[in-house]
XYZ file of N, CA and C in Angstrom:
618
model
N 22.079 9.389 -0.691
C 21.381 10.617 -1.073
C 20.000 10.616 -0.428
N 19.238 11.731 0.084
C 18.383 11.944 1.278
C 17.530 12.721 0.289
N 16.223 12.124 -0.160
C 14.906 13.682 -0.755
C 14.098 13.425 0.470
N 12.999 14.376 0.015
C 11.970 14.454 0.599
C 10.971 14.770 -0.328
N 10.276 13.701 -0.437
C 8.361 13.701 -1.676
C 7.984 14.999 -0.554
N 7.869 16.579 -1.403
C 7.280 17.457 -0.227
C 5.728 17.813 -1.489
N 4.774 16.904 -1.943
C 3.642 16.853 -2.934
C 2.922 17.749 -2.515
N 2.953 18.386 -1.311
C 1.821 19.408 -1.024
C 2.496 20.122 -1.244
N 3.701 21.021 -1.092
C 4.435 22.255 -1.309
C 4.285 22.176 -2.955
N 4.106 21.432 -3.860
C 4.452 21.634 -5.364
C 2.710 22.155 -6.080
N 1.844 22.422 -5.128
C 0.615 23.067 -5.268
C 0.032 21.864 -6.526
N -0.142 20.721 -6.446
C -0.793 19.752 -7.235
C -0.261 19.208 -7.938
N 0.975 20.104 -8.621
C 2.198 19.549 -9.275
C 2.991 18.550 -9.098
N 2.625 17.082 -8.491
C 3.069 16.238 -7.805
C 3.792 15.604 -8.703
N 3.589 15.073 -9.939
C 4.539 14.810 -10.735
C 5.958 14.994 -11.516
N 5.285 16.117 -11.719
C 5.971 17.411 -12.542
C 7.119 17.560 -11.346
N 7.019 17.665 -9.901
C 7.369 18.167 -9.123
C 8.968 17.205 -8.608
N 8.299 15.779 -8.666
C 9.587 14.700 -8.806
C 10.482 14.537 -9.560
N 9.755 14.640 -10.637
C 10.129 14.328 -11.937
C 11.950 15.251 -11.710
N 11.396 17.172 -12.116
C 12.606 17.428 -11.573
C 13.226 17.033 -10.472
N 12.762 17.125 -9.561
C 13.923 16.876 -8.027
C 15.013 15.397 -9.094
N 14.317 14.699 -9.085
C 15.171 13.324 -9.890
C 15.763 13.620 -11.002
N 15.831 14.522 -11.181
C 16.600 14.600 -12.955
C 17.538 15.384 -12.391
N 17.595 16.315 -11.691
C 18.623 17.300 -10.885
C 19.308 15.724 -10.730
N 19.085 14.682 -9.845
C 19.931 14.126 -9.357
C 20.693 12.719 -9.884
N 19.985 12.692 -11.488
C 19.640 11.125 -11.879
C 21.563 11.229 -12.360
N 22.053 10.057 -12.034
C 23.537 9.760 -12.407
C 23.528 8.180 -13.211
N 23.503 7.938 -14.420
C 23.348 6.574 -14.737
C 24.555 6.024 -14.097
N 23.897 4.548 -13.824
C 24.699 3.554 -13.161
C 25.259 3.976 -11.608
N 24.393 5.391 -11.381
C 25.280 5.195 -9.783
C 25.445 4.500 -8.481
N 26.383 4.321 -8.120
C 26.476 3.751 -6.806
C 25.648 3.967 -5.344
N 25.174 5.028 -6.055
C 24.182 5.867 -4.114
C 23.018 5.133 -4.248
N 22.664 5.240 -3.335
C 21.156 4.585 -2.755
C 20.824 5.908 -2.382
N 19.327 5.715 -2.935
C 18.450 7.161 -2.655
C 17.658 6.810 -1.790
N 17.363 7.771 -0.804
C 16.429 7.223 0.397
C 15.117 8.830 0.137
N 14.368 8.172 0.264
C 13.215 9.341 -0.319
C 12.057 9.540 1.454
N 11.919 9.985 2.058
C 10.870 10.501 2.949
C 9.792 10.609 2.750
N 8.869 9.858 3.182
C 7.142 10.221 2.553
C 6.592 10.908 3.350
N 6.464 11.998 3.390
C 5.267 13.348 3.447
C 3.862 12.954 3.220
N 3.312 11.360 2.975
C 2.089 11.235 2.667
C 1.696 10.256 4.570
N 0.024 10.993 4.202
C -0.444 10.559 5.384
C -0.960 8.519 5.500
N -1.308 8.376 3.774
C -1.932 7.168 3.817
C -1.324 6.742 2.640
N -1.625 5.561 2.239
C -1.425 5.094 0.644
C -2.393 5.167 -0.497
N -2.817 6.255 -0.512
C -3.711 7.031 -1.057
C -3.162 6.931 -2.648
N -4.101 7.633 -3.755
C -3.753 7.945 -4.580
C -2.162 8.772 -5.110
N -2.131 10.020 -4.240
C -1.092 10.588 -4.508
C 0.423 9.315 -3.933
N 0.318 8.877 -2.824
C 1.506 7.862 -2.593
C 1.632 7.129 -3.883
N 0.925 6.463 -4.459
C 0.845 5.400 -5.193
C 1.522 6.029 -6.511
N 1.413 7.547 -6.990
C 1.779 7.951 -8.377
C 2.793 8.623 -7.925
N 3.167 8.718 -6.526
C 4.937 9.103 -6.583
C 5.521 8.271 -6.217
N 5.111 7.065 -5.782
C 6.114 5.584 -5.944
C 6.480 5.527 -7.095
N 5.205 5.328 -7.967
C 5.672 4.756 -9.890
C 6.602 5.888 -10.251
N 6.738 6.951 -9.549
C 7.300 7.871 -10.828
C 8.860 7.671 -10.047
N 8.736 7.756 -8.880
C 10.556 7.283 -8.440
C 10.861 6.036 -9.120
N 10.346 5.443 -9.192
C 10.458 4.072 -9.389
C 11.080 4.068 -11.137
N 10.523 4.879 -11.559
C 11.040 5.133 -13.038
C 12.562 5.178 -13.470
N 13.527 5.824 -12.292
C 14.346 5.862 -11.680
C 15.548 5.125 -11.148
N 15.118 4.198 -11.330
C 15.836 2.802 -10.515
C 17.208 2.353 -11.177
N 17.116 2.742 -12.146
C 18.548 2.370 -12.682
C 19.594 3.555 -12.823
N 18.909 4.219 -12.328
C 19.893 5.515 -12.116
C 20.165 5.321 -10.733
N 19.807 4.821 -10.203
C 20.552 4.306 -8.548
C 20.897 3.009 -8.053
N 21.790 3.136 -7.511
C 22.310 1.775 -6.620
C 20.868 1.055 -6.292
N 19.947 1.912 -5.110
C 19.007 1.472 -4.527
C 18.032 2.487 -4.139
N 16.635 1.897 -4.291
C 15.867 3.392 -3.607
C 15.073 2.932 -2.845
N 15.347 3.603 -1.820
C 14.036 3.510 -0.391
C 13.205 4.175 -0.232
N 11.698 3.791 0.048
C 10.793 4.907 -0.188
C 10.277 4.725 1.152
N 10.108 5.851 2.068
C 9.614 5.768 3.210
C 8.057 5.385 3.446
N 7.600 4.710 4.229
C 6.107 4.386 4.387
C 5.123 5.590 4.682
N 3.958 6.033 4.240
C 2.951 6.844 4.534
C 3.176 7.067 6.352
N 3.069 8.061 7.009
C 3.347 8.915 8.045
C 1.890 7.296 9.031
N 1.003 6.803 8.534
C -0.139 6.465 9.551
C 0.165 4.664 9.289
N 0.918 4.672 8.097
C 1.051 3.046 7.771
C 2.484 2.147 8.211
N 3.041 3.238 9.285
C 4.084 2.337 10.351
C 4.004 2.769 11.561
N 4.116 1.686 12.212
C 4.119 1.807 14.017
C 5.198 2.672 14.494
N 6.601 2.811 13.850
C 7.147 3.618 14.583
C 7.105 4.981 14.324
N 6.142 5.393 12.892
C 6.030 6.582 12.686
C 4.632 6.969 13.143
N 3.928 6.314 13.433
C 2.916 6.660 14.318
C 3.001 7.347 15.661
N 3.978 6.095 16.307
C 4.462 6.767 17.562
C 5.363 7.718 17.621
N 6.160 8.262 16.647
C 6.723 9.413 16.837
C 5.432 10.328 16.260
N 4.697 10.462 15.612
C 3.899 11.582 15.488
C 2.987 11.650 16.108
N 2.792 10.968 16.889
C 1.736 11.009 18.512
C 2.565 11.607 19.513
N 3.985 11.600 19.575
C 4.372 12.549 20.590
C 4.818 13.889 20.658
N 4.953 13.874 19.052
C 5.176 14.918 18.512
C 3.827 16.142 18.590
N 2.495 15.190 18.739
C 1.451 16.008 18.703
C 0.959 16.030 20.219
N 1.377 15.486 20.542
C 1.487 15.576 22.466
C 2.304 16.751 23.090
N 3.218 16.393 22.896
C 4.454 17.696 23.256
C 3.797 19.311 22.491
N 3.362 19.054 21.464
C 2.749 20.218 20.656
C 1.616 20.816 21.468
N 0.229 20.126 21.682
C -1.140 20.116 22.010
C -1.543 19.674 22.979
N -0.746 19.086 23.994
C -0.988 18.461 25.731
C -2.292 19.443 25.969
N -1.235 20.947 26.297
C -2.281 21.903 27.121
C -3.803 21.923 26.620
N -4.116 21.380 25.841
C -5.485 21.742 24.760
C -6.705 20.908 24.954
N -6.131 19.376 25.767
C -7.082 19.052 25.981
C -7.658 19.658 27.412
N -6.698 20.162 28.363
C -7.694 20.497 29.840
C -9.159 21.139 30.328
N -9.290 21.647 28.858
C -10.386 22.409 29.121
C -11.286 21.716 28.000
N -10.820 20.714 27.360
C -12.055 20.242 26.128
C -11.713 19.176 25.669
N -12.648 19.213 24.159
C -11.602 17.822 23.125
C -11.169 18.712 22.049
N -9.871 17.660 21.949
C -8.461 18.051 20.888
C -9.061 17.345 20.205
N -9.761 17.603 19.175
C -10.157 17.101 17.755
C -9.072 17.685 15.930
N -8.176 16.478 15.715
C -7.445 16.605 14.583
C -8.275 16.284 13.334
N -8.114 17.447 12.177
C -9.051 16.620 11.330
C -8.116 16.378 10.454
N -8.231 15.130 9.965
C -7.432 14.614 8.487
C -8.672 14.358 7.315
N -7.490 14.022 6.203
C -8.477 14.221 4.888
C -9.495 12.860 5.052
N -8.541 11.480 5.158
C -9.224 10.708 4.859
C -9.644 10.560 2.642
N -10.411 9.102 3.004
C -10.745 8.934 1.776
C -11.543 7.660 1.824
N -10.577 6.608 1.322
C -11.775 5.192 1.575
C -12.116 4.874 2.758
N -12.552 3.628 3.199
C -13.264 3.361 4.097
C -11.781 2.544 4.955
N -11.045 1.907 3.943
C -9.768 0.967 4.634
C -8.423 2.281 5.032
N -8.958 3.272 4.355
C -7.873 4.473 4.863
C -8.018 5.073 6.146
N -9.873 5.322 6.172
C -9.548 5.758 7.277
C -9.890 4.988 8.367
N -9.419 3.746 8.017
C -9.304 2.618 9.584
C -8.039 3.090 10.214
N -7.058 3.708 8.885
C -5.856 4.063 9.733
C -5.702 5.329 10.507
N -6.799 6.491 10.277
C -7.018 7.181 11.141
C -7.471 6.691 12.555
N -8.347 6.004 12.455
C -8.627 5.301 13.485
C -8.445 4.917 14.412
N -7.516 3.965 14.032
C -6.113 3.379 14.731
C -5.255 5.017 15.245
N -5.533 5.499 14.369
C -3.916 6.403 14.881
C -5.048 7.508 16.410
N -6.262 7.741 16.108
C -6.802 8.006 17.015
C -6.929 7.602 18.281
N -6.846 5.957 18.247
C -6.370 5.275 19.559
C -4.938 5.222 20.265
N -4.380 5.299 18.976
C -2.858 5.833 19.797
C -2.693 7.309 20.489
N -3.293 8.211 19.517
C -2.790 9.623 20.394
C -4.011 9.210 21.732
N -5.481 9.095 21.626
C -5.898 8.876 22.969
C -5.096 8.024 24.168
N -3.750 7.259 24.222
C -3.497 6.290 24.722
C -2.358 7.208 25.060
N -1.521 8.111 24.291
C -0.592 9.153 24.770
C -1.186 10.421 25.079
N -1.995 10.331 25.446
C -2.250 11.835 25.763
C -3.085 12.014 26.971
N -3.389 10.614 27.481
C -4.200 10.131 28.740
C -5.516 10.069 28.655
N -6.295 10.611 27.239
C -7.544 10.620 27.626
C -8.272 10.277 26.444
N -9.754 10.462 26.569
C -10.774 9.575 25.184
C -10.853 11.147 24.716
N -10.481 12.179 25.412
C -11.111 13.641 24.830
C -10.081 14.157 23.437
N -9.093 12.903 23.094
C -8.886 13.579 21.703
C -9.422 12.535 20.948
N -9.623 13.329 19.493
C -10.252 12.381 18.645
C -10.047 12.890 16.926
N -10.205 12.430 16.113
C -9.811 12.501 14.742
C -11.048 12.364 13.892
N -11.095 13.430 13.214
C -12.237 13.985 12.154
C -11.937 13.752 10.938
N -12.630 12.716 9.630
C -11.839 13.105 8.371
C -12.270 13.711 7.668
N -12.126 14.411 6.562
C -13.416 15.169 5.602
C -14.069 14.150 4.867
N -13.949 12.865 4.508
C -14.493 12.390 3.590
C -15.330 11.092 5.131
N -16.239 11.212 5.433
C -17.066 10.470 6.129
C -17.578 11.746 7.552
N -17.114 12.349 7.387
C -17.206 13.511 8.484
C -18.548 13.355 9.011
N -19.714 13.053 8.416
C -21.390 13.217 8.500
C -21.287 11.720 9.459
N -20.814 10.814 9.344
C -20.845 9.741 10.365
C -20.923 9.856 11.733
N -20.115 10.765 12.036
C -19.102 10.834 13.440
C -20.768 11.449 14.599
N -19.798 10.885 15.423
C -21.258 10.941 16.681
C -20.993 12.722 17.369
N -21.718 13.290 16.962
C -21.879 14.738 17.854
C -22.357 15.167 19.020
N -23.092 14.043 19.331
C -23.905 14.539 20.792
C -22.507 14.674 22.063
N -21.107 13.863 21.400
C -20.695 13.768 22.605
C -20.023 15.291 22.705
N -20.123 15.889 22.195
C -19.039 17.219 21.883
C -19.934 18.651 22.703
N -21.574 18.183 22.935
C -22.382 18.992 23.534
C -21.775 19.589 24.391
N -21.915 21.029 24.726
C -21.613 22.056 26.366
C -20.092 22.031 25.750
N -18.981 21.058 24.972
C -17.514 21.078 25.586
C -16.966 22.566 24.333
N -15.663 23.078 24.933
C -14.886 23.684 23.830
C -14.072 22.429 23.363
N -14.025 23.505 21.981
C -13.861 22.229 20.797
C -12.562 22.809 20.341
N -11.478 22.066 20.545
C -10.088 22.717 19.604
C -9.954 22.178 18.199
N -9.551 22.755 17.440
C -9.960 22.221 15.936
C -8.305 22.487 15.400
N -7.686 21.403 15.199
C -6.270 21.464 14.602
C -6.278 20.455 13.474
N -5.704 21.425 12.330
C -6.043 20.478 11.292
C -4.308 19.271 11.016
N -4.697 18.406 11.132
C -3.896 17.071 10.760
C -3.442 16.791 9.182
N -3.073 17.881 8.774
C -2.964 17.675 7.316
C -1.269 18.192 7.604
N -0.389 18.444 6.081
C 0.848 17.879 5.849
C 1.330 20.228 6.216
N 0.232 20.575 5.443
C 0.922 21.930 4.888
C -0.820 22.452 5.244
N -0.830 23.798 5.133
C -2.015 24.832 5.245
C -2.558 25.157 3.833
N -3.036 24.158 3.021
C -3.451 24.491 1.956
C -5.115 24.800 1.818
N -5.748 24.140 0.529
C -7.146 24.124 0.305
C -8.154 23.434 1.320
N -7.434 22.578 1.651
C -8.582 21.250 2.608
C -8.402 22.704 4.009
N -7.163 23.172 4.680
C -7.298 23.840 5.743
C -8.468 25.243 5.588
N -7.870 26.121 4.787
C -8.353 27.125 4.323
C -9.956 26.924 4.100
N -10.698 26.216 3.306
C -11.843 25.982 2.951
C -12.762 24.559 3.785
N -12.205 23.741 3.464
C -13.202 22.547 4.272
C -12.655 22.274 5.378
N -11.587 22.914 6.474
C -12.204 23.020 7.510
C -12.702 24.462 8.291
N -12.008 25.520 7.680
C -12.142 26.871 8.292
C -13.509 27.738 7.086
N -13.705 27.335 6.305
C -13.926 27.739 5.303
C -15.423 27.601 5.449
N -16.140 28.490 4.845
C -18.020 28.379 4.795
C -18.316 26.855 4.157
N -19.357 26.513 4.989
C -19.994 25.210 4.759
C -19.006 24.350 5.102
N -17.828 24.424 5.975
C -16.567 23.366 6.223
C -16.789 23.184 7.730
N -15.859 22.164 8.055
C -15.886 21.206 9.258
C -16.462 22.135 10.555
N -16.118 23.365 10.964
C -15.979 24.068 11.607
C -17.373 25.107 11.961
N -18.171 25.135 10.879
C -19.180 25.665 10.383
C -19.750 24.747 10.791
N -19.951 23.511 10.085
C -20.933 22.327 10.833
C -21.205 21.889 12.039
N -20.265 21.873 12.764
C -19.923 21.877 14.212
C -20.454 22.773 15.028
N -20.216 24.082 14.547
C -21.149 24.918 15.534
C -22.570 25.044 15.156
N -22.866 24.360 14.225
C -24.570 24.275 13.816
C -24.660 23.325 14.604
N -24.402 22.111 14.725
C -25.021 20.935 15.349
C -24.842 20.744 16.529
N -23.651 21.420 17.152
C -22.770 21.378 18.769
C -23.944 22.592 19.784
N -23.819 24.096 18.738
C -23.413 24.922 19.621
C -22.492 25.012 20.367
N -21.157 24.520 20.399
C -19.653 24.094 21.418
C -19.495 25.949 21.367
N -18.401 25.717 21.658
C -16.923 26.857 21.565
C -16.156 26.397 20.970
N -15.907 26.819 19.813
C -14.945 26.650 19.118
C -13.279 27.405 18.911
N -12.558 26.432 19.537
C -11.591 27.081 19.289
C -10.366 26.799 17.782
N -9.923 27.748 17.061
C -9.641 27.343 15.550
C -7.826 27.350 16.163
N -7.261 26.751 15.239
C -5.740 27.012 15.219
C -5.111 26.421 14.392
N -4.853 27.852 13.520
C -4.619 27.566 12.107
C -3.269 26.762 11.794
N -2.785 26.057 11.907
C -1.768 25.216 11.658
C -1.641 24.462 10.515
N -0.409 23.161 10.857
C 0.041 22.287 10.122
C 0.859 21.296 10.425
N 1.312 20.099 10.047
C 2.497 19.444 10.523
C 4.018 20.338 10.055
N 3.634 20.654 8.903
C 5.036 21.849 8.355
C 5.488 22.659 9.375
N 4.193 23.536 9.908
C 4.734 24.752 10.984
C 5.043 23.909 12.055
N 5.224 22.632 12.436
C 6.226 22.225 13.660
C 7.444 21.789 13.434
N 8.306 22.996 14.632
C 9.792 22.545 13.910
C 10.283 21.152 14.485
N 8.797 20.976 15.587
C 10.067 18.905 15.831
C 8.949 18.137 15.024
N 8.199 18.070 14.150
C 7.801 17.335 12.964
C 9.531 17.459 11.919
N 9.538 18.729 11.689
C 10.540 18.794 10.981
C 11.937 18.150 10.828
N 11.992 18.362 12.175
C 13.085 17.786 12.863
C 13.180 16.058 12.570
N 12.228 15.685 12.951
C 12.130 14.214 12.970
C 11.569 13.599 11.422
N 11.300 14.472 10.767
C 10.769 13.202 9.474
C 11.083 14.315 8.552
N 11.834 15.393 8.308
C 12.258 16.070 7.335
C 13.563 16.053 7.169
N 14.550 16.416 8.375
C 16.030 16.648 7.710
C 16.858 15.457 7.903
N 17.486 15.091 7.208
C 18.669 14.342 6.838
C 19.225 14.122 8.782
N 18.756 12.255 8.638
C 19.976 12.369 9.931
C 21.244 11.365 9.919
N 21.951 12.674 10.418
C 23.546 12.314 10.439
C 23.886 10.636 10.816
């Protein structure tokens, strides 16, 4: 049996939100192994309280597999670096491809980090780079002077963090052209609106 943790589509309802999907499916004593997909970027808070709550679970299944956070395995790294290559190639020629993710602690976003050196390493150049909201005031600006700036947000779905802290007054985007003066270019996205994200870490493969 194949889910998918989709915690941003359940609008905060992350609990509430498992809870059913698993009761739709709970069979005492069954034989299936549940294999669950993580939709999470890090092992953040939200990963951690939809592990425990599958986990609640366990004897209603053979076995349950919980997929690793999208930035905390190498091979899902490298598929979502090419996935954002094949997507955003054209974007750097004229500037920097700057992704912003949420971020949070300081050991979380080492894994942005890291994942920043990988897409720079697939994409040929130092001109992409990764923004998080929670340390954002760190990041060095002088280098972004004179360039256009593509601004794609690295989050799961187009929710609050897109809408407001980065497009949003007083958000990422706003700051940037105070301190840059750049060109900013916006593009309102998501990993959701790509159908080979989808493809590759959403549907069931045969």
């Amino acid at each position: 049996m194949y889910l998918t943790v989709d915690y941003f589509l359940a609008h905060g309802k992350l609990r509430n939100s498992i809870e059913d999907m698993l009761l739709k499916q709970e069979k005492p004593n069954s034989k299936e192994i549940l294999e669950v997909t993580s939709l999470f970027m890090t092992k953040g808070k939200e990963y951690r309280m939809a592990k425990k709550t599958i986990q609640k679970y366990k004897k209603s299944f053979e076995k349950i597999v919980i997929g690793k956070p999208l930035l905390c395995n190498n091979e899902n790294r490298e598929k979502l670096a090419n996935i954002l290559f094949s997507e955003f190639k054209e974007l750097t020629k004229d500037g920097f491809l700057i992704f912003v993710g949420h971020g949070r602690k300081f050991t979380l976003n080492l894994k942005y980090l890291k994942f920043e050196r990988k897409l720079q390493k697939v994409f040929g150049t130092k001109k992409v780079k990764i923004i998080v909201l929670k340390g954002f005031s760190k990041r060095n600006f002088e280098q972004f002077k004179g360039e256009t700036l593509h601004i794609v947000p690295l989050m799961i779905n187009c929710g609050n963090h897109v809408k407001n802290d980065i497009f949003g007054k007083n958000g990422i985007v706003q700051v940037l052209e105070e301190k840059t003066q750049c060109k900013i270019e916006k593009h309102y996205t998501s990993l959701l609106a790509l159908e080979s994200f989808k493809k590759e870490f959403l549907y069931e493969k045969n």
